Amino acid sequence: MLETIQSIRTESEVFKIDNLEDLDKYRIRFLSRNGLLNELFEAFKTVPSEQKKQFGQVINQLKNDLQGRFDTLKFKFEGQGQADAQEALDFSLPVVPDMVGSRHPLTIVRERMFQIFERMGFNLSEGPEIEDDWHNFTALNFPLNHPAREMQDTFFVEKNPDVVLRTHTSSVQIRVMEQQKPPIRTISPGRVYRNEAISARAHCMFHQIEGLYVDKNVSFADLKQTLFHFVRELFGPEIQVRFRPSFFPFTEPSAEIDISCLICKGKGCNVCKHSGWVEIGGAGMLDPDILKNCKIDNEEYSGFAFGMGIERIAMLKYQVRDLRLYTENDIRFLSQFRGL
Ligand code: PHE
């Protein structure tokens, strides 16, 4: 009998159990009603009573070992099954909405504009939004009481001496020319303020990007080519540019820059007021007096300057119909610029 017990033990020990199926085969072979263990207990009945104690112990030990291995593996495989079930993905679950932010359209356009000028060798300069009279007006050839000052409906912070909210970023160009020696090639983006009633087409606060180039032999042809290249880079090769004579106190000659209307492709629509052209900014050759005001030799150096409204450019690029959308923080508007 001891031999039988030993052979069952050996067989059970080499029995391979890798999964629940194997475990069930193991149970049937050893632990079920018709299994080897029960056969052993049947045989045990015929064991002479003086040997019962000795055999009984060995059989019980075998039973405990077989049952123990079974319990341990059952726990392991079933637990594993549950863990697998937990880890499995449920593809029918509704998606958790991902709140991806977006950059403001004015930020996107300002960066695009700056990148184009940067490739042409312009650097970035910034200045204060609260300006003194000299940098916003006087140094730019707006004499006191000159009617040109009224072109720009100014917000005054203080009077006599005047401190204003800058009406253009040309003030930054004066600061740069006062501090640096030519050659100067710089772009000044920033917020500007004008006392205008807020409407779809006007705002009391908007953004400009102004450019300045001062060097020897700078010509109007350089100005035209610079702006032409810029506009094509930003809007694509089909765009057309036109310069219209204009007036600014700090440039001579002066021009306004128009581009062909992107909405109607020049045929005429509401946005271009049926002219086929949209104005995007002003430009001109720096008046020699401006260079003198900044202590730059105006015999040796000449320069050009230009200025554009970022809102207007973004309106044309993204077909935004109302300026007020830029400042209302409406998520339905802002989220349309995701990924740009
Ligand atoms: N500063 C002008 C404005 O705000 C724009 C401009 C800049 C015009 C440079 C000519 C040259 O309207």
CSV table of C-alpha atoms and ligand atoms in Angstrom, one decimal:
chain,number,residue,atom,x,y,z
A,1,MET,CA,0.0,0.0,0.0
A,2,LEU,CA,2.8,2.4,0.8
A,3,GLU,CA,4.1,1.9,-2.7
A,4,THR,CA,0.7,2.9,-4.2
A,5,ILE,CA,0.7,6.0,-2.0
A,6,GLN,CA,4.2,6.9,-3.1
A,7,SER,CA,3.4,6.4,-6.8
A,8,ILE,CA,0.3,8.6,-6.5
A,9,ARG,CA,2.4,11.3,-4.8
A,10,THR,CA,5.0,11.2,-7.5
A,11,GLU,CA,2.4,11.3,-10.3
A,12,SER,CA,0.7,14.3,-8.7
A,13,GLU,CA,4.0,16.1,-8.3
A,14,VAL,CA,5.0,15.8,-12.0
A,15,PHE,CA,1.4,16.7,-13.1
A,16,LYS,CA,1.7,19.9,-15.1
A,17,ILE,CA,-0.8,22.5,-14.3
A,18,ASP,CA,-0.6,25.7,-16.4
A,19,ASN,CA,-4.2,26.9,-16.3
A,20,LEU,CA,-7.7,26.2,-15.0
A,21,GLU,CA,-8.3,23.5,-17.5
A,22,ASP,CA,-5.2,21.5,-16.3
A,23,LEU,CA,-6.3,22.1,-12.8
A,24,ASP,CA,-9.7,20.5,-13.5
A,25,LYS,CA,-7.9,17.4,-15.0
A,26,TYR,CA,-5.8,17.3,-11.9
A,27,ARG,CA,-9.0,17.4,-9.7
A,28,ILE,CA,-10.6,14.6,-11.7
A,29,ARG,CA,-7.5,12.4,-11.6
A,30,PHE,CA,-6.8,12.8,-7.9
A,31,LEU,CA,-9.5,14.5,-5.9
A,32,SER,CA,-12.8,13.5,-7.5
A,33,ARG,CA,-15.2,10.8,-6.3
A,34,ASN,CA,-13.6,8.4,-8.9
A,35,GLY,CA,-10.1,9.8,-8.4
A,36,LEU,CA,-7.1,8.1,-7.1
A,37,LEU,CA,-7.4,9.5,-3.6
A,38,ASN,CA,-10.9,8.0,-3.1
A,39,GLU,CA,-9.6,4.6,-4.5
A,40,LEU,CA,-7.0,4.8,-1.8
A,41,PHE,CA,-9.5,5.5,0.9
A,42,GLU,CA,-11.6,2.5,-0.4
A,43,ALA,CA,-8.5,0.3,-0.1
A,44,PHE,CA,-7.8,1.7,3.3
A,45,LYS,CA,-11.0,0.1,4.6
A,46,THR,CA,-9.4,-3.3,4.1
A,47,VAL,CA,-6.3,-2.5,6.0
A,48,PRO,CA,-5.9,-4.5,9.2
A,49,SER,CA,-6.8,-2.4,12.2
A,50,GLU,CA,-3.4,-2.5,13.8
A,51,GLN,CA,-1.9,-0.8,10.7
A,52,LYS,CA,-4.7,1.7,10.3
A,53,LYS,CA,-3.0,4.4,12.3
A,54,GLN,CA,0.2,4.2,10.3
A,55,PHE,CA,-1.4,4.2,6.9
A,56,GLY,CA,-4.0,6.7,7.9
A,57,GLN,CA,-1.4,9.3,8.7
A,58,VAL,CA,0.4,8.9,5.4
A,59,ILE,CA,-2.9,8.9,3.4
A,60,ASN,CA,-4.1,12.1,5.2
A,61,GLN,CA,-0.8,13.7,4.5
A,62,LEU,CA,-1.1,12.9,0.8
A,63,LYS,CA,-4.7,14.2,0.8
A,64,ASN,CA,-3.7,17.5,2.4
A,65,ASP,CA,-0.9,18.0,0.0
A,66,LEU,CA,-3.0,17.2,-3.1
A,67,GLN,CA,-5.9,19.5,-1.8
A,68,GLY,CA,-3.4,22.2,-0.8
A,69,ARG,CA,-1.8,22.4,-4.3
A,70,PHE,CA,-5.3,22.4,-5.8
A,71,ASP,CA,-6.5,25.3,-3.6
A,72,THR,CA,-3.4,27.4,-4.1
A,73,LEU,CA,-3.5,27.1,-7.9
A,74,LYS,CA,-7.3,27.6,-8.0
A,75,PHE,CA,-6.9,30.8,-6.1
A,76,LYS,CA,-4.0,31.9,-8.4
A,77,PHE,CA,-5.7,31.2,-11.7
A,78,GLU,CA,-9.1,32.6,-10.7
A,79,GLY,CA,-7.6,35.7,-9.2
A,80,GLN,CA,-5.6,36.1,-12.4
A,81,GLY,CA,-8.7,35.8,-14.4
A,82,GLN,CA,-10.4,38.6,-12.4
A,83,ALA,CA,-7.4,40.8,-12.8
A,84,ASP,CA,-7.4,40.2,-16.6
A,85,ALA,CA,-11.1,41.0,-16.7
A,86,GLN,CA,-10.4,44.3,-14.9
A,87,GLU,CA,-7.6,45.3,-17.2
A,88,ALA,CA,-9.5,44.5,-20.4
A,89,LEU,CA,-10.7,47.6,-22.1
A,90,ASP,CA,-14.3,48.3,-22.6
A,91,PHE,CA,-14.6,49.9,-26.1
A,92,SER,CA,-18.3,50.6,-25.7
A,93,LEU,CA,-17.6,53.2,-22.9
A,94,PRO,CA,-18.3,56.8,-23.9
A,95,VAL,CA,-15.2,58.9,-24.5
A,96,VAL,CA,-14.1,61.3,-21.8
A,97,PRO,CA,-13.9,64.7,-23.6
A,98,ASP,CA,-10.4,66.0,-23.8
A,99,MET,CA,-10.1,69.7,-23.1
A,100,VAL,CA,-7.4,70.8,-25.4
A,101,GLY,CA,-6.7,74.5,-25.3
A,102,SER,CA,-5.9,76.7,-28.3
A,103,ARG,CA,-3.9,79.8,-28.9
A,104,HIS,CA,-5.6,83.1,-29.4
A,105,PRO,CA,-5.9,84.0,-33.1
A,106,LEU,CA,-4.0,87.3,-32.6
A,107,THR,CA,-1.1,85.4,-31.0
A,108,ILE,CA,-1.0,83.0,-33.9
A,109,VAL,CA,-1.0,85.7,-36.5
A,110,ARG,CA,1.5,87.9,-34.6
A,111,GLU,CA,3.9,85.0,-34.4
A,112,ARG,CA,3.5,84.1,-38.1
A,113,MET,CA,4.0,87.8,-39.1
A,114,PHE,CA,7.1,88.0,-36.9
A,115,GLN,CA,8.5,84.8,-38.3
A,116,ILE,CA,8.4,86.1,-41.8
A,117,PHE,CA,10.2,89.3,-40.9
A,118,GLU,CA,12.6,87.5,-38.7
A,119,ARG,CA,13.7,85.5,-41.8
A,120,MET,CA,14.3,88.8,-43.5
A,121,GLY,CA,16.7,89.8,-40.7
A,122,PHE,CA,14.4,91.9,-38.5
A,123,ASN,CA,14.6,91.6,-34.7
A,124,LEU,CA,11.9,92.2,-32.1
A,125,SER,CA,11.6,95.3,-30.0
A,126,GLU,CA,9.0,96.3,-27.4
A,127,GLY,CA,8.2,99.4,-25.4
A,128,PRO,CA,5.8,100.8,-22.9
A,129,GLU,CA,2.0,101.1,-23.5
A,130,ILE,CA,1.9,104.3,-21.4
A,131,GLU,CA,4.0,106.8,-23.4
A,132,ASP,CA,5.2,110.3,-23.0
A,133,ASP,CA,4.3,112.9,-25.6
A,134,TRP,CA,7.8,112.9,-27.2
A,135,HIS,CA,7.9,109.3,-28.2
A,136,ASN,CA,4.2,109.0,-29.3
A,137,PHE,CA,4.0,112.4,-31.1
A,138,THR,CA,6.7,115.1,-31.0
A,139,ALA,CA,9.7,112.9,-32.1
A,140,LEU,CA,7.4,111.6,-34.9
A,141,ASN,CA,6.9,115.1,-36.3
A,142,PHE,CA,3.5,115.8,-34.8
A,143,PRO,CA,4.1,119.3,-33.5
A,144,LEU,CA,2.0,120.6,-30.6
A,145,ASN,CA,-1.5,121.6,-31.8
A,146,HIS,CA,-0.9,120.0,-35.1
A,147,PRO,CA,-4.1,118.7,-36.6
A,148,ALA,CA,-2.5,115.4,-37.3
A,149,ARG,CA,-2.7,114.6,-33.6
A,150,GLU,CA,-6.4,114.6,-34.0
A,151,MET,CA,-6.2,111.8,-36.5
A,152,GLN,CA,-5.4,109.6,-33.6
A,153,ASP,CA,-8.1,109.9,-30.9
A,154,THR,CA,-5.8,109.8,-28.0
A,155,PHE,CA,-6.5,108.6,-24.4
A,156,PHE,CA,-4.7,110.9,-22.0
A,157,VAL,CA,-3.3,109.6,-18.7
A,158,GLU,CA,-2.0,113.0,-17.7
A,159,LYS,CA,-2.0,116.4,-19.2
A,160,ASN,CA,0.9,118.9,-19.2
A,161,PRO,CA,3.2,117.3,-19.6
A,162,ASP,CA,1.2,114.8,-21.6
A,163,VAL,CA,1.3,111.1,-20.8
A,164,VAL,CA,-0.8,109.0,-23.1
A,165,LEU,CA,-1.8,105.5,-23.9
A,166,ARG,CA,0.3,105.0,-27.1
A,167,THR,CA,-1.8,105.3,-30.2
A,168,HIS,CA,0.7,103.4,-32.4
A,169,THR,CA,3.9,101.4,-31.9
A,170,SER,CA,5.9,103.9,-33.9
A,171,SER,CA,6.8,105.1,-30.4
A,172,VAL,CA,8.9,102.0,-30.0
A,173,GLN,CA,10.7,102.8,-33.2
A,174,ILE,CA,11.8,106.1,-31.7
A,175,ARG,CA,13.0,104.4,-28.6
A,176,VAL,CA,15.1,101.9,-30.7
A,177,MET,CA,16.6,104.7,-32.9
A,178,GLU,CA,17.5,106.6,-29.8
A,179,GLN,CA,19.3,103.7,-28.3
A,180,GLN,CA,20.8,101.8,-31.3
A,181,LYS,CA,23.1,102.7,-34.2
A,182,PRO,CA,22.2,101.8,-37.8
A,183,PRO,CA,21.9,99.4,-39.4
A,184,ILE,CA,18.6,98.8,-37.7
A,185,ARG,CA,16.0,96.3,-38.7
A,186,THR,CA,13.3,95.8,-36.1
A,187,ILE,CA,9.7,94.8,-35.7
A,188,SER,CA,7.6,96.2,-32.8
A,189,PRO,CA,4.4,94.4,-32.1
A,190,GLY,CA,2.0,95.5,-29.3
A,191,ARG,CA,-1.2,96.9,-28.0
A,192,VAL,CA,-2.3,100.4,-28.9
A,193,TYR,CA,-5.3,102.5,-27.9
A,194,ARG,CA,-7.5,105.0,-29.6
A,195,ASN,CA,-10.7,106.6,-28.3
A,196,GLU,CA,-13.1,105.1,-30.8
A,197,ALA,CA,-16.6,103.7,-30.3
A,198,ILE,CA,-16.5,99.9,-30.3
A,199,SER,CA,-18.1,98.3,-33.3
A,200,ALA,CA,-17.6,95.4,-35.6
A,201,ARG,CA,-14.9,97.4,-37.4
A,202,ALA,CA,-13.3,99.5,-34.7
A,203,HIS,CA,-12.1,99.0,-31.2
A,204,CYS,CA,-10.5,101.3,-28.6
A,205,MET,CA,-7.7,98.7,-28.1
A,206,PHE,CA,-6.1,96.8,-30.8
A,207,HIS,CA,-2.7,95.5,-31.9
A,208,GLN,CA,-0.1,96.7,-34.3
A,209,ILE,CA,3.0,95.4,-35.8
A,210,GLU,CA,5.3,98.1,-37.0
A,211,GLY,CA,8.6,97.7,-38.9
A,212,LEU,CA,11.6,99.9,-39.2
A,213,TYR,CA,14.7,99.7,-41.4
A,214,VAL,CA,17.5,102.2,-41.2
A,215,ASP,CA,20.7,101.8,-43.2
A,216,LYS,CA,22.7,103.4,-46.0
A,217,ASN,CA,20.9,103.6,-49.3
A,218,VAL,CA,17.6,102.3,-48.2
A,219,SER,CA,15.1,103.0,-50.9
A,220,PHE,CA,11.4,102.9,-51.6
A,221,ALA,CA,12.0,99.8,-53.8
A,222,ASP,CA,13.3,98.0,-50.7
A,223,LEU,CA,10.1,98.9,-48.8
A,224,LYS,CA,7.9,97.7,-51.6
A,225,GLN,CA,9.8,94.5,-52.0
A,226,THR,CA,9.8,93.8,-48.2
A,227,LEU,CA,6.1,94.2,-47.9
A,228,PHE,CA,5.4,92.4,-51.1
A,229,HIS,CA,7.4,89.4,-49.9
A,230,PHE,CA,5.7,89.5,-46.5
A,231,VAL,CA,2.2,89.6,-47.9
A,232,ARG,CA,2.9,86.7,-50.2
A,233,GLU,CA,4.4,84.6,-47.5
A,234,LEU,CA,1.4,85.2,-45.2
A,235,PHE,CA,-1.4,84.9,-47.7
A,236,GLY,CA,0.0,82.9,-50.6
A,237,PRO,CA,1.5,83.5,-54.0
A,238,GLU,CA,-1.8,84.7,-55.7
A,239,ILE,CA,-2.2,87.8,-53.5
A,240,GLN,CA,-1.8,91.2,-55.1
A,241,VAL,CA,-0.4,94.3,-53.5
A,242,ARG,CA,-1.0,97.9,-54.3
A,243,PHE,CA,0.4,101.1,-52.8
A,244,ARG,CA,-1.7,104.2,-52.6
A,245,PRO,CA,-0.3,107.7,-51.9
A,246,SER,CA,-1.1,108.8,-48.4
A,247,PHE,CA,0.1,111.0,-45.6
A,248,PHE,CA,1.8,110.4,-42.2
A,249,PRO,CA,3.8,113.1,-40.4
A,250,PHE,CA,6.8,110.9,-40.0
A,251,THR,CA,7.2,109.5,-43.5
A,252,GLU,CA,7.7,111.1,-46.9
A,253,PRO,CA,6.6,109.8,-49.3
A,254,SER,CA,3.9,107.9,-47.6
A,255,ALA,CA,1.6,105.1,-48.8
A,256,GLU,CA,-1.2,103.0,-47.7
A,257,ILE,CA,-0.9,99.3,-48.5
A,258,ASP,CA,-3.8,97.4,-50.0
A,259,ILE,CA,-4.1,93.7,-50.8
A,260,SER,CA,-6.5,92.0,-53.1
A,261,CYS,CA,-9.6,90.9,-51.2
A,262,LEU,CA,-9.2,87.3,-50.1
A,263,ILE,CA,-12.9,86.8,-49.7
A,264,CYS,CA,-14.1,87.6,-53.2
A,265,LYS,CA,-10.7,87.2,-54.9
A,266,GLY,CA,-11.0,90.8,-56.2
A,267,LYS,CA,-14.5,90.6,-57.6
A,268,GLY,CA,-16.1,92.8,-55.0
A,269,CYS,CA,-17.9,92.0,-51.8
A,270,ASN,CA,-19.0,93.5,-48.4
A,271,VAL,CA,-15.6,93.1,-46.8
A,272,CYS,CA,-13.8,95.1,-49.5
A,273,LYS,CA,-16.8,97.4,-50.0
A,274,HIS,CA,-17.0,96.2,-53.6
A,275,SER,CA,-13.6,97.6,-54.5
A,276,GLY,CA,-11.7,94.3,-54.7
A,277,TRP,CA,-9.0,95.8,-52.4
A,278,VAL,CA,-8.5,95.8,-48.6
A,279,GLU,CA,-6.3,98.2,-46.7
A,280,ILE,CA,-3.8,96.5,-44.3
A,281,GLY,CA,-1.6,99.3,-43.2
A,282,GLY,CA,0.6,102.4,-43.8
A,283,ALA,CA,4.2,102.8,-44.8
A,284,GLY,CA,6.7,105.2,-46.2
A,285,MET,CA,10.3,106.5,-46.2
A,286,LEU,CA,11.3,107.9,-42.9
A,287,ASP,CA,11.2,111.7,-42.9
A,288,PRO,CA,14.9,112.8,-42.4
A,289,ASP,CA,13.7,115.0,-39.5
A,290,ILE,CA,12.8,111.8,-37.6
A,291,LEU,CA,16.4,110.5,-37.9
A,292,LYS,CA,17.7,113.9,-36.7
A,293,ASN,CA,15.3,113.8,-33.7
A,294,CYS,CA,17.0,110.5,-32.8
A,295,LYS,CA,20.5,111.8,-33.4
A,296,ILE,CA,21.1,109.7,-36.5
A,297,ASP,CA,23.0,111.3,-39.4
A,298,ASN,CA,20.3,111.8,-42.0
A,299,GLU,CA,22.8,112.6,-44.7
A,300,GLU,CA,24.4,109.2,-44.3
A,301,TYR,CA,21.4,107.1,-43.5
A,302,SER,CA,17.8,106.7,-44.8
A,303,GLY,CA,15.1,104.3,-43.8
A,304,PHE,CA,11.6,103.1,-44.2
A,305,ALA,CA,8.8,102.3,-41.8
A,306,PHE,CA,5.5,100.5,-42.0
A,307,GLY,CA,2.7,99.6,-39.6
A,308,MET,CA,-0.2,97.1,-39.8
A,309,GLY,CA,-3.1,96.1,-37.6
A,310,ILE,CA,-2.9,92.5,-36.4
A,311,GLU,CA,-6.7,92.3,-35.9
A,312,ARG,CA,-7.2,93.3,-39.5
A,313,ILE,CA,-4.7,90.8,-40.8
A,314,ALA,CA,-6.3,88.0,-38.7
A,315,MET,CA,-9.7,89.0,-39.9
A,316,LEU,CA,-8.6,88.6,-43.5
A,317,LYS,CA,-6.7,85.4,-42.9
A,318,TYR,CA,-9.4,83.7,-40.8
A,319,GLN,CA,-12.5,85.6,-42.2
A,320,VAL,CA,-13.4,86.9,-38.8
A,321,ARG,CA,-16.3,89.3,-39.4
A,322,ASP,CA,-16.4,91.2,-36.1
A,323,LEU,CA,-13.5,92.7,-34.2
A,324,ARG,CA,-15.3,92.3,-30.9
A,325,LEU,CA,-14.9,88.5,-31.1
A,326,TYR,CA,-11.2,88.9,-30.3
A,327,THR,CA,-11.9,90.2,-26.8
A,328,GLU,CA,-15.1,88.5,-25.7
A,329,ASN,CA,-13.4,85.2,-24.7
A,330,ASP,CA,-16.1,83.2,-26.3
A,331,ILE,CA,-15.0,79.6,-26.2
A,332,ARG,CA,-17.0,78.8,-29.4
A,333,PHE,CA,-14.9,81.3,-31.2
A,334,LEU,CA,-11.5,80.5,-29.6
A,335,SER,CA,-11.8,76.8,-30.0
A,336,GLN,CA,-11.9,77.1,-33.8
A,337,PHE,CA,-8.2,77.9,-33.7
A,338,ARG,CA,-7.2,74.7,-32.1
A,339,GLY,CA,-4.1,73.1,-33.5
A,340,LEU,CA,-3.1,76.3,-35.5
B,1,PHE,N1,1.9,104.5,-37.2
B,1,PHE,C1,0.9,104.6,-38.3
B,1,PHE,C2,-0.5,104.3,-37.7
B,1,PHE,O1,-0.6,103.9,-36.6
B,1,PHE,C3,1.2,103.5,-39.2
B,1,PHE,C4,2.5,103.7,-40.0
B,1,PHE,C5,3.7,103.2,-39.5
B,1,PHE,C6,2.5,104.5,-41.1
B,1,PHE,C7,4.9,103.5,-40.1
B,1,PHE,C8,3.7,104.7,-41.8
B,1,PHE,C9,4.9,104.2,-41.3
B,1,PHE,O2,-1.4,104.6,-38.4
